[in-house]
């Protein structure tokens, strides 16, 4: 019996016809919604060429959009670089056999996961303003990165923990039988395999980090990210909808590039797991491996 028939029943003629009908109806409804939105914008004159003309001018990009995009990438990049190792440490800490490690780490993860990112940024901005001497020009960046790291680090901790727990228990047991310590097992055996399994979830969270940088543009924090940086355009040209559409397209392109990079990395990791062409067969293995045989069957163990 094939795997396909085990997972679900193959649709018959009536089911296929019904699925096609649902698909056609969905496409029609989606087309109506798109047309309704387009007609509404057209009625308000949002598709007029004068509103889109500023985006042809290079000064619009160099003075407003590109500086905001650079700040967005800077905040997202710093947050990703800091949150990934913190998430890995917290995730491993939640798997510790010692209660004095596992319980506090669990409290930290649950606490910061429960607070909205925007509140964390606001608290961080107030903390840096009242209790540190950080310059006011870079304080918004610090607040944005702090909020993103605290929240996403705790979320990534659960991703790492779930990825490690998804591995077969035999991996850890075999490492223990070889005399490896728990730290060696985690670093050399479990984490490398778990990262491949976690990659889709990790990329999804990295996309969230990139998008959440927009929260730092609100007035309390005042970080000049992409959306806030494009704000003066709407005041100069009165083209709010075109500006937001252009900003949305930029975010879509960035997220697509991040997803494509993740797919490339996943394929590369998968190729590394394959045996190289020049690999020797098992009978050419060192004597220390071949000599470990079952006395009854003569097979290597």
CSV table of C-alpha atoms in Angstrom, one decimal:
chain,number,residue,atom,x,y,z
A,1,UNK,CA,0.0,0.0,0.0
A,2,UNK,CA,1.4,3.4,-1.0
A,3,UNK,CA,2.1,6.2,1.5
A,4,UNK,CA,-0.4,8.4,-0.3
A,5,UNK,CA,-3.3,6.1,0.2
A,6,UNK,CA,-2.4,5.6,3.9
A,7,UNK,CA,-2.4,9.3,4.6
A,8,UNK,CA,-5.7,10.1,2.9
A,9,UNK,CA,-8.2,8.7,0.5
A,10,UNK,CA,-7.6,9.4,-3.2
A,11,UNK,CA,-10.5,11.7,-4.3
A,12,UNK,CA,-12.9,10.3,-6.8
A,13,UNK,CA,-14.6,12.1,-9.8
A,14,UNK,CA,-17.2,13.8,-7.6
A,15,UNK,CA,-14.6,15.0,-5.1
A,16,UNK,CA,-12.3,16.3,-7.8
A,17,UNK,CA,-15.2,18.2,-9.4
A,18,UNK,CA,-16.2,19.6,-6.0
A,19,UNK,CA,-12.6,20.7,-5.4
A,20,UNK,CA,-12.4,22.4,-8.7
A,21,UNK,CA,-15.7,24.2,-8.0
A,22,UNK,CA,-14.4,25.4,-4.6
A,23,UNK,CA,-11.2,26.6,-6.3
A,24,UNK,CA,-13.1,28.6,-9.0
A,25,UNK,CA,-15.4,30.1,-6.4
A,26,UNK,CA,-12.4,31.2,-4.2
A,27,UNK,CA,-10.6,32.7,-7.2
A,28,UNK,CA,-13.8,34.6,-8.1
A,29,UNK,CA,-14.3,35.9,-4.6
A,30,UNK,CA,-10.6,37.0,-4.4
A,31,UNK,CA,-10.9,38.7,-7.7
A,32,UNK,CA,-14.0,40.6,-6.5
A,33,UNK,CA,-12.2,41.7,-3.4
A,34,UNK,CA,-9.1,42.9,-5.4
A,35,UNK,CA,-11.4,44.8,-7.8
A,36,UNK,CA,-13.3,46.4,-4.9
A,37,UNK,CA,-10.1,47.6,-3.3
A,38,UNK,CA,-8.7,48.8,-6.6
A,39,UNK,CA,-12.0,50.7,-7.5
A,40,UNK,CA,-12.0,52.3,-4.0
A,41,UNK,CA,-8.5,53.6,-4.4
A,42,UNK,CA,-9.2,54.7,-8.0
A,43,UNK,CA,-12.3,56.6,-6.8
A,44,UNK,CA,-10.1,58.5,-4.2
A,45,UNK,CA,-7.5,59.2,-6.9
A,46,UNK,CA,-4.8,57.0,-5.3
A,47,UNK,CA,-3.7,55.6,-8.7
A,48,UNK,CA,-2.9,59.1,-10.2
A,49,UNK,CA,0.5,59.3,-11.7
A,50,UNK,CA,1.4,62.4,-9.7
A,51,UNK,CA,1.2,60.4,-6.5
A,52,UNK,CA,3.6,57.7,-7.8
A,53,UNK,CA,6.0,60.1,-9.6
A,54,UNK,CA,8.1,60.8,-6.4
A,55,UNK,CA,9.3,57.2,-6.4
A,56,UNK,CA,11.0,57.7,-9.7
A,57,UNK,CA,13.1,60.5,-8.3
A,58,UNK,CA,16.3,59.2,-6.8
A,59,UNK,CA,16.2,61.8,-4.0
A,60,UNK,CA,13.1,60.2,-2.6
A,61,UNK,CA,15.1,57.0,-2.1
A,62,UNK,CA,18.4,58.5,-0.9
A,63,UNK,CA,16.7,60.9,1.6
A,64,UNK,CA,13.8,58.9,2.9
A,65,UNK,CA,13.5,55.2,2.0
A,66,UNK,CA,17.1,54.0,1.9
A,67,UNK,CA,18.1,55.5,5.3
A,68,UNK,CA,15.0,53.9,6.9
A,69,UNK,CA,15.7,50.6,5.1
A,70,UNK,CA,19.3,50.7,6.4
A,71,UNK,CA,18.1,51.2,10.0
A,72,UNK,CA,15.6,48.4,9.6
A,73,UNK,CA,18.3,46.0,8.4
A,74,UNK,CA,20.6,47.2,11.1
A,75,UNK,CA,18.1,46.6,13.9
A,76,UNK,CA,17.0,43.2,12.5
A,77,UNK,CA,20.6,42.0,11.9
A,78,UNK,CA,21.7,42.9,15.4
A,79,UNK,CA,18.6,41.3,16.9
A,80,UNK,CA,19.0,38.1,14.9
A,81,UNK,CA,22.7,37.8,15.8
A,82,UNK,CA,22.1,38.3,19.5
A,83,UNK,CA,18.8,36.4,19.8
A,84,UNK,CA,19.9,33.2,18.1
A,85,UNK,CA,22.6,32.2,20.7
A,86,UNK,CA,20.5,33.5,23.6
A,87,UNK,CA,17.6,31.3,22.3
A,88,UNK,CA,19.9,28.3,22.0
A,89,UNK,CA,21.2,28.7,25.5
A,90,UNK,CA,17.8,29.2,27.0
A,91,UNK,CA,16.4,26.2,25.0
A,92,UNK,CA,19.2,24.0,26.2
A,93,UNK,CA,18.8,25.3,29.8
A,94,UNK,CA,15.1,24.3,29.7
A,95,UNK,CA,16.3,20.7,29.0
A,96,UNK,CA,18.7,20.6,31.9
A,97,UNK,CA,18.4,17.9,34.5
A,98,UNK,CA,19.2,20.3,37.3
A,99,UNK,CA,16.1,22.1,38.7
A,100,UNK,CA,18.2,25.2,39.7
A,101,UNK,CA,18.9,25.7,36.0
A,102,UNK,CA,15.7,24.4,34.4
A,103,UNK,CA,13.2,26.3,36.5
A,104,UNK,CA,14.7,29.8,36.4
A,105,UNK,CA,15.2,29.5,32.7
A,106,UNK,CA,11.6,28.4,32.2
A,107,UNK,CA,10.4,31.4,34.2
A,108,UNK,CA,12.5,33.8,32.1
A,109,UNK,CA,11.3,32.3,28.8
A,110,UNK,CA,7.6,32.3,29.8
A,111,UNK,CA,7.9,35.9,31.2
A,112,UNK,CA,9.3,37.5,28.1
A,113,UNK,CA,7.1,35.5,25.8
A,114,UNK,CA,4.0,36.8,27.5
A,115,UNK,CA,4.9,40.5,27.1
A,116,UNK,CA,4.2,42.3,23.7
A,117,UNK,CA,7.3,43.4,21.8
A,118,UNK,CA,6.2,47.0,21.8
A,119,UNK,CA,6.0,47.1,25.6
A,120,UNK,CA,9.5,45.6,25.9
A,121,UNK,CA,10.8,48.3,23.5
A,122,UNK,CA,9.1,51.1,25.6
A,123,UNK,CA,10.4,49.7,28.9
A,124,UNK,CA,13.9,49.5,27.3
A,125,UNK,CA,13.7,53.0,26.0
A,126,UNK,CA,12.7,54.3,29.4
A,127,UNK,CA,15.4,52.3,31.1
A,128,UNK,CA,18.2,53.6,28.8
A,129,UNK,CA,16.9,57.2,29.2
A,130,UNK,CA,16.8,57.2,33.0
A,131,UNK,CA,19.5,54.8,34.1
A,132,UNK,CA,22.2,54.9,31.4
A,133,UNK,CA,24.3,57.5,29.7
A,134,UNK,CA,23.7,56.2,26.2
A,135,UNK,CA,23.5,59.0,23.6
A,136,UNK,CA,20.0,60.0,22.6
A,137,UNK,CA,20.8,59.5,18.9
A,138,UNK,CA,21.5,55.7,19.2
A,139,UNK,CA,19.2,55.1,22.2
A,140,UNK,CA,16.2,54.2,19.9
A,141,UNK,CA,18.3,51.5,18.2
A,142,UNK,CA,19.3,50.1,21.6
A,143,UNK,CA,15.6,50.1,22.7
A,144,UNK,CA,14.5,48.4,19.5
A,145,UNK,CA,17.1,45.7,19.6
A,146,UNK,CA,16.6,45.0,23.3
A,147,UNK,CA,12.9,44.5,22.9
A,148,UNK,CA,13.3,42.3,19.9
A,149,UNK,CA,16.0,40.2,21.5
A,150,UNK,CA,14.1,39.6,24.8
A,151,UNK,CA,10.9,38.5,23.0
A,152,UNK,CA,12.3,36.6,20.1
A,153,UNK,CA,15.1,35.0,22.2
A,154,UNK,CA,12.5,33.5,24.4
A,155,UNK,CA,10.4,32.3,21.4
A,156,UNK,CA,13.6,30.8,19.8
A,157,UNK,CA,14.3,29.0,23.0
A,158,UNK,CA,11.1,27.0,22.5
A,159,UNK,CA,12.0,26.4,18.9
A,160,UNK,CA,15.4,25.0,19.9
A,161,UNK,CA,13.9,22.9,22.7
A,162,UNK,CA,11.3,21.4,20.4
A,163,UNK,CA,13.9,20.7,17.7
A,164,UNK,CA,16.2,18.8,20.2
A,165,UNK,CA,13.3,16.9,21.7
A,166,UNK,CA,12.1,15.8,18.2
A,167,UNK,CA,15.4,13.8,17.7
A,168,UNK,CA,15.3,10.1,18.5
A,169,UNK,CA,16.4,9.2,22.1
A,170,UNK,CA,18.9,6.7,20.6
A,171,UNK,CA,21.1,9.6,19.5
A,172,UNK,CA,21.8,10.7,23.1
A,173,UNK,CA,22.0,7.0,24.3
A,174,UNK,CA,24.6,6.1,21.6
A,175,UNK,CA,26.7,9.1,22.5
A,176,UNK,CA,26.6,8.2,26.1
A,177,UNK,CA,27.6,4.6,25.3
A,178,UNK,CA,30.6,6.1,23.4
A,179,UNK,CA,31.7,7.9,26.6
A,180,UNK,CA,30.7,11.4,25.5
A,181,UNK,CA,29.7,13.8,28.2
A,182,UNK,CA,26.3,15.5,28.0
A,183,UNK,CA,27.8,18.8,26.9
A,184,UNK,CA,29.7,17.1,24.1
A,185,UNK,CA,26.6,15.2,23.0
A,186,UNK,CA,24.5,18.4,22.9
A,187,UNK,CA,27.1,20.4,20.9
A,188,UNK,CA,28.5,17.7,18.6
A,189,UNK,CA,25.5,15.4,18.1
A,190,UNK,CA,22.1,16.8,18.9
A,191,UNK,CA,22.4,20.5,18.0
A,192,UNK,CA,23.8,20.0,14.4
A,193,UNK,CA,20.9,17.6,13.6
A,194,UNK,CA,18.3,19.7,15.3
A,195,UNK,CA,19.3,22.8,13.4
A,196,UNK,CA,18.3,21.2,10.1
A,197,UNK,CA,14.9,20.2,11.5
A,198,UNK,CA,14.4,23.6,13.0
A,199,UNK,CA,15.4,25.6,10.0
A,200,UNK,CA,11.8,26.4,8.7
A,201,UNK,CA,10.7,27.5,12.1
A,202,UNK,CA,13.8,29.5,12.6
A,203,UNK,CA,13.4,31.3,9.3
A,204,UNK,CA,9.7,32.0,10.2
A,205,UNK,CA,10.8,33.7,13.4
A,206,UNK,CA,13.6,35.7,11.7
A,207,UNK,CA,10.9,37.0,9.3
A,208,UNK,CA,8.9,38.1,12.4
A,209,UNK,CA,12.0,39.9,13.7
A,210,UNK,CA,12.4,41.8,10.5
A,211,UNK,CA,8.7,42.9,10.4
A,212,UNK,CA,8.6,43.8,14.1
A,213,UNK,CA,11.3,46.4,13.6
A,214,UNK,CA,8.4,48.6,12.4
A,215,UNK,CA,7.1,48.7,15.9
A,216,UNK,CA,10.1,50.8,17.0
A,217,UNK,CA,9.0,53.6,14.8
A,218,UNK,CA,6.2,54.7,17.1
A,219,UNK,CA,6.5,58.1,18.9
A,220,UNK,CA,7.7,56.8,22.3
A,221,UNK,CA,10.7,55.1,20.9
A,222,UNK,CA,11.3,57.2,17.8
A,223,UNK,CA,13.5,54.8,15.8
A,224,UNK,CA,13.8,55.9,12.2
A,225,UNK,CA,13.0,52.6,10.6
A,226,UNK,CA,11.6,52.1,7.1
A,227,UNK,CA,7.9,53.1,7.8
A,228,UNK,CA,8.8,56.1,10.0
A,229,UNK,CA,11.5,57.2,7.5
A,230,UNK,CA,8.9,57.2,4.7
A,231,UNK,CA,6.5,59.3,6.8
A,232,UNK,CA,7.7,62.7,5.5
A,233,UNK,CA,6.8,61.6,1.9
A,234,UNK,CA,3.1,61.5,2.8
A,235,UNK,CA,3.3,65.0,4.2
A,236,UNK,CA,5.1,66.4,1.1
A,237,UNK,CA,3.1,64.7,-1.6
A,238,UNK,CA,-0.1,63.5,0.1
A,239,UNK,CA,0.5,60.0,-1.3
A,240,UNK,CA,-0.1,57.8,1.9
A,241,UNK,CA,-1.4,54.7,0.1
A,242,UNK,CA,1.3,54.6,-2.7
A,243,UNK,CA,4.0,55.1,0.0
A,244,UNK,CA,2.6,52.3,2.1
A,245,UNK,CA,2.4,50.0,-1.0
A,246,UNK,CA,6.0,50.7,-1.9
A,247,UNK,CA,7.1,50.0,1.7
A,248,UNK,CA,5.1,46.8,1.8
A,249,UNK,CA,6.7,45.7,-1.5
A,250,UNK,CA,10.2,46.3,0.1
A,251,UNK,CA,9.3,44.2,3.1
A,252,UNK,CA,8.0,41.4,0.8
A,253,UNK,CA,11.2,41.4,-1.2
A,254,UNK,CA,13.4,41.3,2.0
A,255,UNK,CA,11.4,38.4,3.4
A,256,UNK,CA,11.6,36.5,0.1
A,257,UNK,CA,15.3,37.0,0.0
A,258,UNK,CA,15.6,35.7,3.6
A,259,UNK,CA,13.4,32.7,2.7
A,260,UNK,CA,15.5,31.9,-0.4
A,261,UNK,CA,18.7,32.1,1.7
A,262,UNK,CA,17.2,29.6,4.1
A,263,UNK,CA,16.3,27.2,1.3
A,264,UNK,CA,19.8,27.5,0.0
A,265,UNK,CA,21.2,26.8,3.4
A,266,UNK,CA,18.9,23.9,4.0
A,267,UNK,CA,19.9,22.3,0.6
A,268,UNK,CA,23.6,22.8,1.5
A,269,UNK,CA,23.2,21.1,4.9
A,270,UNK,CA,21.3,18.3,3.2
A,271,UNK,CA,24.1,17.8,0.7
A,272,UNK,CA,26.7,17.8,3.4
A,273,UNK,CA,25.0,14.8,5.0
A,274,UNK,CA,25.3,12.7,1.9
A,275,UNK,CA,28.4,10.5,1.6
A,276,UNK,CA,31.0,11.9,-0.7
A,277,UNK,CA,31.8,10.2,-4.0
A,278,UNK,CA,35.2,9.0,-2.8
A,279,UNK,CA,33.9,7.6,0.5
A,280,UNK,CA,35.2,4.1,1.3
A,281,UNK,CA,32.7,1.2,1.7
A,282,UNK,CA,32.2,-0.4,5.1
A,283,UNK,CA,34.6,-3.3,4.5
A,284,UNK,CA,37.4,-0.7,4.1
A,285,UNK,CA,36.8,0.8,7.5
A,286,UNK,CA,39.5,0.8,10.1
A,287,UNK,CA,40.3,-2.5,11.9
A,288,UNK,CA,39.0,-1.0,15.2
A,289,UNK,CA,35.5,-0.8,13.7
A,290,UNK,CA,35.5,-4.1,11.7
A,291,UNK,CA,36.9,-6.1,14.6
A,292,UNK,CA,33.8,-5.2,16.7
A,293,UNK,CA,31.8,-8.3,15.4
A,294,UNK,CA,29.0,-10.4,16.7
A,295,UNK,CA,30.5,-13.8,17.5
A,296,UNK,CA,27.4,-15.7,16.5
A,297,UNK,CA,26.7,-14.1,13.1
A,298,UNK,CA,30.2,-12.7,12.2
A,299,UNK,CA,28.6,-9.3,11.4
A,300,UNK,CA,30.2,-6.1,12.5
A,301,UNK,CA,28.3,-4.3,15.2
